[in-house]
């Protein structure tokens, strides 16, 4: 493969990545929280970037609640323990509600929805739904990691393809667990549950880290090299 072929392949992967609405949303999220970290809650260019990017992200998420609503009413994967099914469905319910209510927050910020008091209440409820979803996700990942760990221990002697696949899946879920735990801190910060500990700068750092992890998780796999 020539250098030009490699460049074309890299650009093709970048196009695939950037064509994902979810990827663009997470890139904007990284910009938003990165700006929040820089501004530390003080007026200026960084805070303007934070506010405008946050508002723009809400457009990306219009009707996105349908995804989690569909997952909520879909049958669970066979063999999944009942507690993990309940936590997974709770996560979908919380996230779907959060995304649905967040649309009204966007409508208020654009001036279409006029009731400021109700919009503030809706925003707070949606924030608690995001917190609930993050907590459920954290518990699901802990449970799934426990199941994977048991499977990996059984396959440890053979170390076949199934063992390596489960090991890779375990690594992916470990990263997802870290992200979900960070998102709990993000939700707590947005709800101002601990304003002295989770300052705007700390919130910005947490949100930026979570966003970078999300961006990494959505990276497309490079094509496998063809045999000569």
PDB file of C-alpha atoms in Angstrom, residues 16-184:
ATOM      1  CA  UNK A  16     -17.559   7.399   7.908  1.00  0.00           C
ATOM      2  CA  UNK A  17     -16.962   8.667  11.438  1.00  0.00           C
ATOM      3  CA  UNK A  18     -18.049  12.261  10.831  1.00  0.00           C
ATOM      4  CA  UNK A  19     -21.157  11.162   8.910  1.00  0.00           C
ATOM      5  CA  UNK A  20     -22.511   9.748  12.176  1.00  0.00           C
ATOM      6  CA  UNK A  21     -24.834  12.247  13.855  1.00  0.00           C
ATOM      7  CA  UNK A  22     -23.898  10.747  17.222  1.00  0.00           C
ATOM      8  CA  UNK A  23     -20.192  11.311  16.554  1.00  0.00           C
ATOM      9  CA  UNK A  24     -20.767  14.966  15.661  1.00  0.00           C
ATOM     10  CA  UNK A  25     -22.853  15.376  18.806  1.00  0.00           C
ATOM     11  CA  UNK A  26     -20.069  13.967  21.004  1.00  0.00           C
ATOM     12  CA  UNK A  27     -17.445  16.149  19.308  1.00  0.00           C
ATOM     13  CA  UNK A  28     -19.631  19.172  20.044  1.00  0.00           C
ATOM     14  CA  UNK A  29     -20.037  17.908  23.620  1.00  0.00           C
ATOM     15  CA  UNK A  30     -16.262  17.803  24.018  1.00  0.00           C
ATOM     16  CA  UNK A  31     -16.074  21.396  22.729  1.00  0.00           C
ATOM     17  CA  UNK A  32     -18.891  22.449  25.063  1.00  0.00           C
ATOM     18  CA  UNK A  33     -17.392  21.009  28.230  1.00  0.00           C
ATOM     19  CA  UNK A  34     -13.871  21.943  27.217  1.00  0.00           C
ATOM     20  CA  UNK A  35     -15.074  25.539  26.946  1.00  0.00           C
ATOM     21  CA  UNK A  36     -16.766  25.213  30.324  1.00  0.00           C
ATOM     22  CA  UNK A  37     -13.449  24.099  31.811  1.00  0.00           C
ATOM     23  CA  UNK A  38     -11.640  27.072  30.273  1.00  0.00           C
ATOM     24  CA  UNK A  39     -14.271  29.642  31.268  1.00  0.00           C
ATOM     25  CA  UNK A  40     -14.710  28.295  34.832  1.00  0.00           C
ATOM     26  CA  UNK A  41     -18.158  29.913  34.822  1.00  0.00           C
ATOM     27  CA  UNK A  42     -16.824  33.398  34.064  1.00  0.00           C
ATOM     28  CA  UNK A  43     -18.134  35.568  31.187  1.00  0.00           C
ATOM     29  CA  UNK A  44     -16.045  35.656  28.031  1.00  0.00           C
ATOM     30  CA  UNK A  45     -15.450  33.942  24.702  1.00  0.00           C
ATOM     31  CA  UNK A  46     -15.135  30.465  26.255  1.00  0.00           C
ATOM     32  CA  UNK A  47     -18.474  30.789  28.037  1.00  0.00           C
ATOM     33  CA  UNK A  48     -20.111  31.959  24.795  1.00  0.00           C
ATOM     34  CA  UNK A  49     -18.757  28.865  23.030  1.00  0.00           C
ATOM     35  CA  UNK A  50     -20.089  26.716  25.888  1.00  0.00           C
ATOM     36  CA  UNK A  51     -23.598  28.191  25.653  1.00  0.00           C
ATOM     37  CA  UNK A  52     -23.902  28.266  21.866  1.00  0.00           C
ATOM     38  CA  UNK A  53     -22.498  24.751  21.433  1.00  0.00           C
ATOM     39  CA  UNK A  54     -24.808  23.417  24.163  1.00  0.00           C
ATOM     40  CA  UNK A  55     -27.808  24.914  22.367  1.00  0.00           C
ATOM     41  CA  UNK A  56     -26.657  23.565  18.998  1.00  0.00           C
ATOM     42  CA  UNK A  57     -26.298  20.061  20.444  1.00  0.00           C
ATOM     43  CA  UNK A  58     -29.976  20.025  21.371  1.00  0.00           C
ATOM     44  CA  UNK A  59     -30.841  20.197  17.668  1.00  0.00           C
ATOM     45  CA  UNK A  60     -28.776  17.036  17.046  1.00  0.00           C
ATOM     46  CA  UNK A  61     -30.859  15.270  19.702  1.00  0.00           C
ATOM     47  CA  UNK A  62     -34.332  16.131  18.378  1.00  0.00           C
ATOM     48  CA  UNK A  63     -36.480  12.951  18.348  1.00  0.00           C
ATOM     49  CA  UNK A  64     -33.490  10.937  19.575  1.00  0.00           C
ATOM     50  CA  UNK A  65     -35.649   9.709  22.461  1.00  0.00           C
ATOM     51  CA  UNK A  66     -37.185   7.240  19.970  1.00  0.00           C
ATOM     52  CA  UNK A  67     -33.959   5.159  20.067  1.00  0.00           C
ATOM     53  CA  UNK A  68     -34.226   4.408  23.785  1.00  0.00           C
ATOM     54  CA  UNK A  69     -38.002   4.062  23.551  1.00  0.00           C
ATOM     55  CA  UNK A  70     -37.490   1.338  20.954  1.00  0.00           C
ATOM     56  CA  UNK A  71     -34.875  -0.360  23.156  1.00  0.00           C
ATOM     57  CA  UNK A  72     -37.289  -0.136  26.100  1.00  0.00           C
ATOM     58  CA  UNK A  73     -40.041  -2.109  24.358  1.00  0.00           C
ATOM     59  CA  UNK A  74     -37.690  -4.535  22.575  1.00  0.00           C
ATOM     60  CA  UNK A  75     -37.222  -8.064  24.005  1.00  0.00           C
ATOM     61  CA  UNK A  76     -34.045  -8.521  26.084  1.00  0.00           C
ATOM     62  CA  UNK A  77     -31.123 -10.698  25.044  1.00  0.00           C
ATOM     63  CA  UNK A  78     -31.764 -14.310  25.990  1.00  0.00           C
ATOM     64  CA  UNK A  79     -29.876 -15.475  29.059  1.00  0.00           C
ATOM     65  CA  UNK A  80     -29.641 -12.014  30.633  1.00  0.00           C
ATOM     66  CA  UNK A  81     -30.418 -12.137  34.388  1.00  0.00           C
ATOM     67  CA  UNK A  82     -33.663 -10.456  35.445  1.00  0.00           C
ATOM     68  CA  UNK A  83     -31.961  -7.767  37.609  1.00  0.00           C
ATOM     69  CA  UNK A  84     -29.794  -6.686  34.644  1.00  0.00           C
ATOM     70  CA  UNK A  85     -32.859  -6.636  32.381  1.00  0.00           C
ATOM     71  CA  UNK A  86     -34.682  -4.416  34.882  1.00  0.00           C
ATOM     72  CA  UNK A  87     -31.684  -2.069  35.166  1.00  0.00           C
ATOM     73  CA  UNK A  88     -31.278  -1.936  31.388  1.00  0.00           C
ATOM     74  CA  UNK A  89     -34.942  -1.119  30.830  1.00  0.00           C
ATOM     75  CA  UNK A  90     -34.810   1.502  33.593  1.00  0.00           C
ATOM     76  CA  UNK A  91     -31.810   3.075  31.876  1.00  0.00           C
ATOM     77  CA  UNK A  92     -33.744   3.216  28.579  1.00  0.00           C
ATOM     78  CA  UNK A  93     -36.783   4.719  30.307  1.00  0.00           C
ATOM     79  CA  UNK A  94     -34.708   7.381  32.061  1.00  0.00           C
ATOM     80  CA  UNK A  95     -32.734   8.283  28.923  1.00  0.00           C
ATOM     81  CA  UNK A  96     -35.797   8.391  26.688  1.00  0.00           C
ATOM     82  CA  UNK A  97     -37.572  10.675  29.167  1.00  0.00           C
ATOM     83  CA  UNK A  98     -34.490  12.887  29.489  1.00  0.00           C
ATOM     84  CA  UNK A  99     -34.161  13.328  25.731  1.00  0.00           C
ATOM     85  CA  UNK A 100     -37.899  13.941  25.312  1.00  0.00           C
ATOM     86  CA  UNK A 101     -38.035  16.612  28.025  1.00  0.00           C
ATOM     87  CA  UNK A 102     -34.808  18.197  26.796  1.00  0.00           C
ATOM     88  CA  UNK A 103     -36.648  19.175  23.618  1.00  0.00           C
ATOM     89  CA  UNK A 104     -38.838  21.524  25.683  1.00  0.00           C
ATOM     90  CA  UNK A 105     -35.697  23.071  27.188  1.00  0.00           C
ATOM     91  CA  UNK A 106     -34.484  23.760  23.630  1.00  0.00           C
ATOM     92  CA  UNK A 107     -37.886  25.225  22.686  1.00  0.00           C
ATOM     93  CA  UNK A 108     -37.685  27.580  25.666  1.00  0.00           C
ATOM     94  CA  UNK A 109     -34.123  28.698  24.905  1.00  0.00           C
ATOM     95  CA  UNK A 110     -35.083  29.466  21.317  1.00  0.00           C
ATOM     96  CA  UNK A 111     -38.048  31.562  22.530  1.00  0.00           C
ATOM     97  CA  UNK A 112     -40.779  29.273  21.162  1.00  0.00           C
ATOM     98  CA  UNK A 113     -41.876  27.968  24.566  1.00  0.00           C
ATOM     99  CA  UNK A 114     -42.573  30.992  26.772  1.00  0.00           C
ATOM    100  CA  UNK A 115     -43.300  29.557  30.243  1.00  0.00           C
ATOM    101  CA  UNK A 116     -39.935  30.100  32.008  1.00  0.00           C
ATOM    102  CA  UNK A 117     -40.934  28.542  35.353  1.00  0.00           C
ATOM    103  CA  UNK A 118     -42.269  25.375  33.762  1.00  0.00           C
ATOM    104  CA  UNK A 119     -39.263  25.155  31.440  1.00  0.00           C
ATOM    105  CA  UNK A 120     -36.948  25.361  34.468  1.00  0.00           C
ATOM    106  CA  UNK A 121     -38.904  22.572  36.189  1.00  0.00           C
ATOM    107  CA  UNK A 122     -38.802  20.425  33.040  1.00  0.00           C
ATOM    108  CA  UNK A 123     -35.067  21.031  32.772  1.00  0.00           C
ATOM    109  CA  UNK A 124     -34.541  19.881  36.360  1.00  0.00           C
ATOM    110  CA  UNK A 125     -36.644  16.743  35.863  1.00  0.00           C
ATOM    111  CA  UNK A 126     -34.732  15.917  32.679  1.00  0.00           C
ATOM    112  CA  UNK A 127     -31.466  16.370  34.596  1.00  0.00           C
ATOM    113  CA  UNK A 128     -32.553  13.867  37.249  1.00  0.00           C
ATOM    114  CA  UNK A 129     -33.536  11.445  34.469  1.00  0.00           C
ATOM    115  CA  UNK A 130     -30.016  11.778  33.040  1.00  0.00           C
ATOM    116  CA  UNK A 131     -28.604  11.072  36.494  1.00  0.00           C
ATOM    117  CA  UNK A 132     -30.854   8.010  36.855  1.00  0.00           C
ATOM    118  CA  UNK A 133     -29.803   6.730  33.441  1.00  0.00           C
ATOM    119  CA  UNK A 134     -26.102   7.136  34.315  1.00  0.00           C
ATOM    120  CA  UNK A 135     -26.554   5.265  37.606  1.00  0.00           C
ATOM    121  CA  UNK A 136     -28.417   2.413  35.873  1.00  0.00           C
ATOM    122  CA  UNK A 137     -25.753   2.231  33.161  1.00  0.00           C
ATOM    123  CA  UNK A 138     -23.013   2.015  35.796  1.00  0.00           C
ATOM    124  CA  UNK A 139     -24.797  -0.854  37.574  1.00  0.00           C
ATOM    125  CA  UNK A 140     -25.450  -2.675  34.288  1.00  0.00           C
ATOM    126  CA  UNK A 141     -21.787  -2.448  33.301  1.00  0.00           C
ATOM    127  CA  UNK A 142     -20.700  -3.746  36.718  1.00  0.00           C
ATOM    128  CA  UNK A 143     -23.090  -6.689  36.380  1.00  0.00           C
ATOM    129  CA  UNK A 144     -22.046  -7.475  32.797  1.00  0.00           C
ATOM    130  CA  UNK A 145     -18.367  -7.273  33.737  1.00  0.00           C
ATOM    131  CA  UNK A 146     -19.014  -9.794  36.487  1.00  0.00           C
ATOM    132  CA  UNK A 147     -20.630 -12.173  33.988  1.00  0.00           C
ATOM    133  CA  UNK A 148     -17.791 -11.704  31.500  1.00  0.00           C
ATOM    134  CA  UNK A 149     -15.188 -12.274  34.193  1.00  0.00           C
ATOM    135  CA  UNK A 150     -16.768 -15.627  35.051  1.00  0.00           C
ATOM    136  CA  UNK A 151     -16.808 -16.642  31.367  1.00  0.00           C
ATOM    137  CA  UNK A 152     -13.197 -15.558  30.856  1.00  0.00           C
ATOM    138  CA  UNK A 153     -12.020 -17.591  33.853  1.00  0.00           C
ATOM    139  CA  UNK A 154     -13.645 -20.715  32.376  1.00  0.00           C
ATOM    140  CA  UNK A 155     -11.897 -20.163  29.033  1.00  0.00           C
ATOM    141  CA  UNK A 156      -8.542 -19.162  30.513  1.00  0.00           C
ATOM    142  CA  UNK A 157      -6.899 -22.541  29.910  1.00  0.00           C
ATOM    143  CA  UNK A 158      -7.750 -22.740  26.202  1.00  0.00           C
ATOM    144  CA  UNK A 159      -7.277 -19.066  25.297  1.00  0.00           C
ATOM    145  CA  UNK A 160      -9.095 -19.589  21.988  1.00  0.00           C
ATOM    146  CA  UNK A 161     -10.883 -17.048  19.795  1.00  0.00           C
ATOM    147  CA  UNK A 162     -13.882 -16.953  22.128  1.00  0.00           C
ATOM    148  CA  UNK A 163     -11.573 -16.142  25.047  1.00  0.00           C
ATOM    149  CA  UNK A 164      -9.972 -13.213  23.206  1.00  0.00           C
ATOM    150  CA  UNK A 165     -13.380 -11.955  22.018  1.00  0.00           C
ATOM    151  CA  UNK A 166     -14.726 -11.956  25.569  1.00  0.00           C
ATOM    152  CA  UNK A 167     -11.539 -10.308  26.837  1.00  0.00           C
ATOM    153  CA  UNK A 168     -11.941  -7.533  24.262  1.00  0.00           C
ATOM    154  CA  UNK A 169     -15.592  -7.135  25.225  1.00  0.00           C
ATOM    155  CA  UNK A 170     -14.560  -6.926  28.881  1.00  0.00           C
ATOM    156  CA  UNK A 171     -12.137  -4.102  28.059  1.00  0.00           C
ATOM    157  CA  UNK A 172     -14.876  -2.265  26.172  1.00  0.00           C
ATOM    158  CA  UNK A 173     -17.296  -2.619  29.082  1.00  0.00           C
ATOM    159  CA  UNK A 174     -14.627  -1.466  31.538  1.00  0.00           C
ATOM    160  CA  UNK A 175     -14.252   1.719  29.514  1.00  0.00           C
ATOM    161  CA  UNK A 176     -18.047   2.094  29.370  1.00  0.00           C
ATOM    162  CA  UNK A 177     -18.157   1.703  33.166  1.00  0.00           C
ATOM    163  CA  UNK A 178     -15.596   4.487  33.613  1.00  0.00           C
ATOM    164  CA  UNK A 179     -17.615   6.746  31.299  1.00  0.00           C
ATOM    165  CA  UNK A 180     -20.900   5.999  33.082  1.00  0.00           C
ATOM    166  CA  UNK A 181     -19.327   6.734  36.476  1.00  0.00           C
ATOM    167  CA  UNK A 182     -17.985  10.049  35.149  1.00  0.00           C
ATOM    168  CA  UNK A 183     -21.432  10.877  33.747  1.00  0.00           C
ATOM    169  CA  UNK A 184     -22.897  10.526  37.237  1.00  0.00           C
TER     170      UNK A 184
END
